[in-house]
Amino acid sequence: MPRLIRPNLPPDVEAAVRFMGNRAQANVLRQLAILGPSTIGQLQAELDIGRPSLNRHLETLEDDGLIETDPPRGVRQGRDVTYTVQPRRIRSLARTYLDYVEGN
């Protein structure tokens, strides 16, 4: 059986590959861009995705700086979280990815 080769990529290239290579995450980002700041309930109403999966995608997007949350992680205790897309970060990662694949 062939082995999966995982090249050691720069962190920002890894982040770009994660969100651009994942349809669900791309759709979450798109919905946030369309809706504006939203709660998980508002997003779930627009997306055909289960809450646990949506939670995982939001955590990954937050870790990669593609969304911001209010309140921030660590002070959420029982509070609704509002998610906001970060378009500058998305554009920055997209440029970084293109530079990488073009050999720059």
PDB file of C-alpha atoms in Angstrom:
ATOM      1  CA  MET A   1       0.000   0.000   0.000  1.00  0.00           C
ATOM      2  CA  PRO A   2       1.410   3.446  -0.884  1.00  0.00           C
ATOM      3  CA  ARG A   3       2.523   5.648   1.951  1.00  0.00           C
ATOM      4  CA  LEU A   4       1.010   9.072   2.463  1.00  0.00           C
ATOM      5  CA  ILE A   5       3.825  11.584   2.301  1.00  0.00           C
ATOM      6  CA  ARG A   6       3.336  14.701   4.391  1.00  0.00           C
ATOM      7  CA  PRO A   7       5.883  17.342   3.463  1.00  0.00           C
ATOM      8  CA  ASN A   8       7.104  19.627   6.198  1.00  0.00           C
ATOM      9  CA  LEU A   9       5.399  22.887   5.189  1.00  0.00           C
ATOM     10  CA  PRO A  10       5.747  26.346   6.736  1.00  0.00           C
ATOM     11  CA  PRO A  11       2.958  26.950   9.317  1.00  0.00           C
ATOM     12  CA  ASP A  12       1.076  29.514   7.192  1.00  0.00           C
ATOM     13  CA  VAL A  13       1.158  27.202   4.165  1.00  0.00           C
ATOM     14  CA  GLU A  14      -0.220  24.387   6.375  1.00  0.00           C
ATOM     15  CA  ALA A  15      -3.023  26.708   7.532  1.00  0.00           C
ATOM     16  CA  ALA A  16      -3.826  27.649   3.922  1.00  0.00           C
ATOM     17  CA  VAL A  17      -3.922  24.005   2.844  1.00  0.00           C
ATOM     18  CA  ARG A  18      -6.231  23.207   5.772  1.00  0.00           C
ATOM     19  CA  PHE A  19      -8.905  25.760   4.930  1.00  0.00           C
ATOM     20  CA  MET A  20      -8.621  25.708   1.135  1.00  0.00           C
ATOM     21  CA  GLY A  21      -8.568  21.916   1.034  1.00  0.00           C
ATOM     22  CA  ASN A  22     -11.616  21.491   3.259  1.00  0.00           C
ATOM     23  CA  ARG A  23     -15.015  22.158   1.697  1.00  0.00           C
ATOM     24  CA  ALA A  24     -16.774  22.391   5.050  1.00  0.00           C
ATOM     25  CA  GLN A  25     -14.337  24.998   6.394  1.00  0.00           C
ATOM     26  CA  ALA A  26     -14.534  26.984   3.163  1.00  0.00           C
ATOM     27  CA  ASN A  27     -18.329  26.935   3.450  1.00  0.00           C
ATOM     28  CA  VAL A  28     -18.204  28.059   7.103  1.00  0.00           C
ATOM     29  CA  LEU A  29     -15.963  30.988   6.127  1.00  0.00           C
ATOM     30  CA  ARG A  30     -18.259  31.879   3.231  1.00  0.00           C
ATOM     31  CA  GLN A  31     -21.346  31.861   5.450  1.00  0.00           C
ATOM     32  CA  LEU A  32     -19.615  34.049   8.019  1.00  0.00           C
ATOM     33  CA  ALA A  33     -18.667  36.481   5.253  1.00  0.00           C
ATOM     34  CA  ILE A  34     -22.278  36.568   4.035  1.00  0.00           C
ATOM     35  CA  LEU A  35     -23.978  36.692   7.452  1.00  0.00           C
ATOM     36  CA  GLY A  36     -21.465  38.808   9.329  1.00  0.00           C
ATOM     37  CA  PRO A  37     -20.730  38.060  12.992  1.00  0.00           C
ATOM     38  CA  SER A  38     -22.741  34.963  13.947  1.00  0.00           C
ATOM     39  CA  THR A  39     -23.290  32.458  16.730  1.00  0.00           C
ATOM     40  CA  ILE A  40     -22.906  28.722  16.226  1.00  0.00           C
ATOM     41  CA  GLY A  41     -26.697  28.393  16.212  1.00  0.00           C
ATOM     42  CA  GLN A  42     -27.028  30.945  13.415  1.00  0.00           C
ATOM     43  CA  LEU A  43     -24.325  29.191  11.404  1.00  0.00           C
ATOM     44  CA  GLN A  44     -25.833  25.762  11.959  1.00  0.00           C
ATOM     45  CA  ALA A  45     -29.207  27.034  10.692  1.00  0.00           C
ATOM     46  CA  GLU A  46     -27.515  28.000   7.399  1.00  0.00           C
ATOM     47  CA  LEU A  47     -25.190  25.015   6.997  1.00  0.00           C
ATOM     48  CA  ASP A  48     -25.940  21.325   6.528  1.00  0.00           C
ATOM     49  CA  ILE A  49     -23.494  20.192   9.210  1.00  0.00           C
ATOM     50  CA  GLY A  50     -23.796  18.686  12.674  1.00  0.00           C
ATOM     51  CA  ARG A  51     -22.915  20.771  15.692  1.00  0.00           C
ATOM     52  CA  PRO A  52     -19.897  18.659  16.782  1.00  0.00           C
ATOM     53  CA  SER A  53     -18.394  18.914  13.281  1.00  0.00           C
ATOM     54  CA  LEU A  54     -19.152  22.624  13.093  1.00  0.00           C
ATOM     55  CA  ASN A  55     -17.500  23.110  16.492  1.00  0.00           C
ATOM     56  CA  ARG A  56     -14.325  21.340  15.296  1.00  0.00           C
ATOM     57  CA  HIS A  57     -14.183  23.429  12.118  1.00  0.00           C
ATOM     58  CA  LEU A  58     -14.678  26.658  14.062  1.00  0.00           C
ATOM     59  CA  GLU A  59     -11.892  25.692  16.495  1.00  0.00           C
ATOM     60  CA  THR A  60      -9.504  24.983  13.608  1.00  0.00           C
ATOM     61  CA  LEU A  61     -10.416  28.229  11.852  1.00  0.00           C
ATOM     62  CA  GLU A  62      -9.912  30.119  15.117  1.00  0.00           C
ATOM     63  CA  ASP A  63      -6.551  28.422  15.741  1.00  0.00           C
ATOM     64  CA  ASP A  64      -5.408  29.464  12.252  1.00  0.00           C
ATOM     65  CA  GLY A  65      -6.547  33.076  12.779  1.00  0.00           C
ATOM     66  CA  LEU A  66      -9.210  32.939  10.057  1.00  0.00           C
ATOM     67  CA  ILE A  67     -11.979  33.839  12.497  1.00  0.00           C
ATOM     68  CA  GLU A  68     -12.106  35.762  15.758  1.00  0.00           C
ATOM     69  CA  THR A  69     -14.417  35.055  18.652  1.00  0.00           C
ATOM     70  CA  ASP A  70     -16.174  37.178  21.214  1.00  0.00           C
ATOM     71  CA  PRO A  71     -15.686  36.355  24.000  1.00  0.00           C
ATOM     72  CA  PRO A  72     -12.257  34.823  23.387  1.00  0.00           C
ATOM     73  CA  ARG A  73     -11.450  31.218  24.232  1.00  0.00           C
ATOM     74  CA  GLY A  74     -10.888  30.744  27.951  1.00  0.00           C
ATOM     75  CA  VAL A  75     -13.580  33.158  29.156  1.00  0.00           C
ATOM     76  CA  ARG A  76     -16.607  31.628  27.443  1.00  0.00           C
ATOM     77  CA  GLN A  77     -18.098  29.731  30.411  1.00  0.00           C
ATOM     78  CA  GLY A  78     -21.758  29.309  29.437  1.00  0.00           C
ATOM     79  CA  ARG A  79     -21.850  32.339  27.139  1.00  0.00           C
ATOM     80  CA  ASP A  80     -22.856  32.541  23.493  1.00  0.00           C
ATOM     81  CA  VAL A  81     -19.842  32.992  21.254  1.00  0.00           C
ATOM     82  CA  THR A  82     -19.929  35.283  18.235  1.00  0.00           C
ATOM     83  CA  TYR A  83     -17.680  34.283  15.329  1.00  0.00           C
ATOM     84  CA  THR A  84     -16.325  36.859  12.871  1.00  0.00           C
ATOM     85  CA  VAL A  85     -14.420  36.121   9.665  1.00  0.00           C
ATOM     86  CA  GLN A  86     -10.997  37.744   9.189  1.00  0.00           C
ATOM     87  CA  PRO A  87     -10.767  38.503   5.431  1.00  0.00           C
ATOM     88  CA  ARG A  88      -7.263  40.005   5.631  1.00  0.00           C
ATOM     89  CA  ARG A  89      -5.934  36.777   7.138  1.00  0.00           C
ATOM     90  CA  ILE A  90      -7.675  34.723   4.441  1.00  0.00           C
ATOM     91  CA  ARG A  91      -6.123  36.853   1.685  1.00  0.00           C
ATOM     92  CA  SER A  92      -2.724  36.700   3.383  1.00  0.00           C
ATOM     93  CA  LEU A  93      -2.804  32.900   3.610  1.00  0.00           C
ATOM     94  CA  ALA A  94      -4.002  32.605   0.012  1.00  0.00           C
ATOM     95  CA  ARG A  95      -1.072  34.777  -1.161  1.00  0.00           C
ATOM     96  CA  THR A  96       1.355  32.773   0.982  1.00  0.00           C
ATOM     97  CA  TYR A  97       0.049  29.548  -0.542  1.00  0.00           C
ATOM     98  CA  LEU A  98       0.368  30.871  -4.106  1.00  0.00           C
ATOM     99  CA  ASP A  99       3.899  32.093  -3.419  1.00  0.00           C
ATOM    100  CA  TYR A 100       4.785  28.660  -2.039  1.00  0.00           C
ATOM    101  CA  VAL A 101       3.410  26.630  -4.967  1.00  0.00           C
ATOM    102  CA  GLU A 102       5.009  29.055  -7.455  1.00  0.00           C
ATOM    103  CA  GLY A 103       8.379  28.419  -5.825  1.00  0.00           C
ATOM    104  CA  ASN A 104       8.796  31.866  -4.304  1.00  0.00           C
TER     105      ASN A 104
END
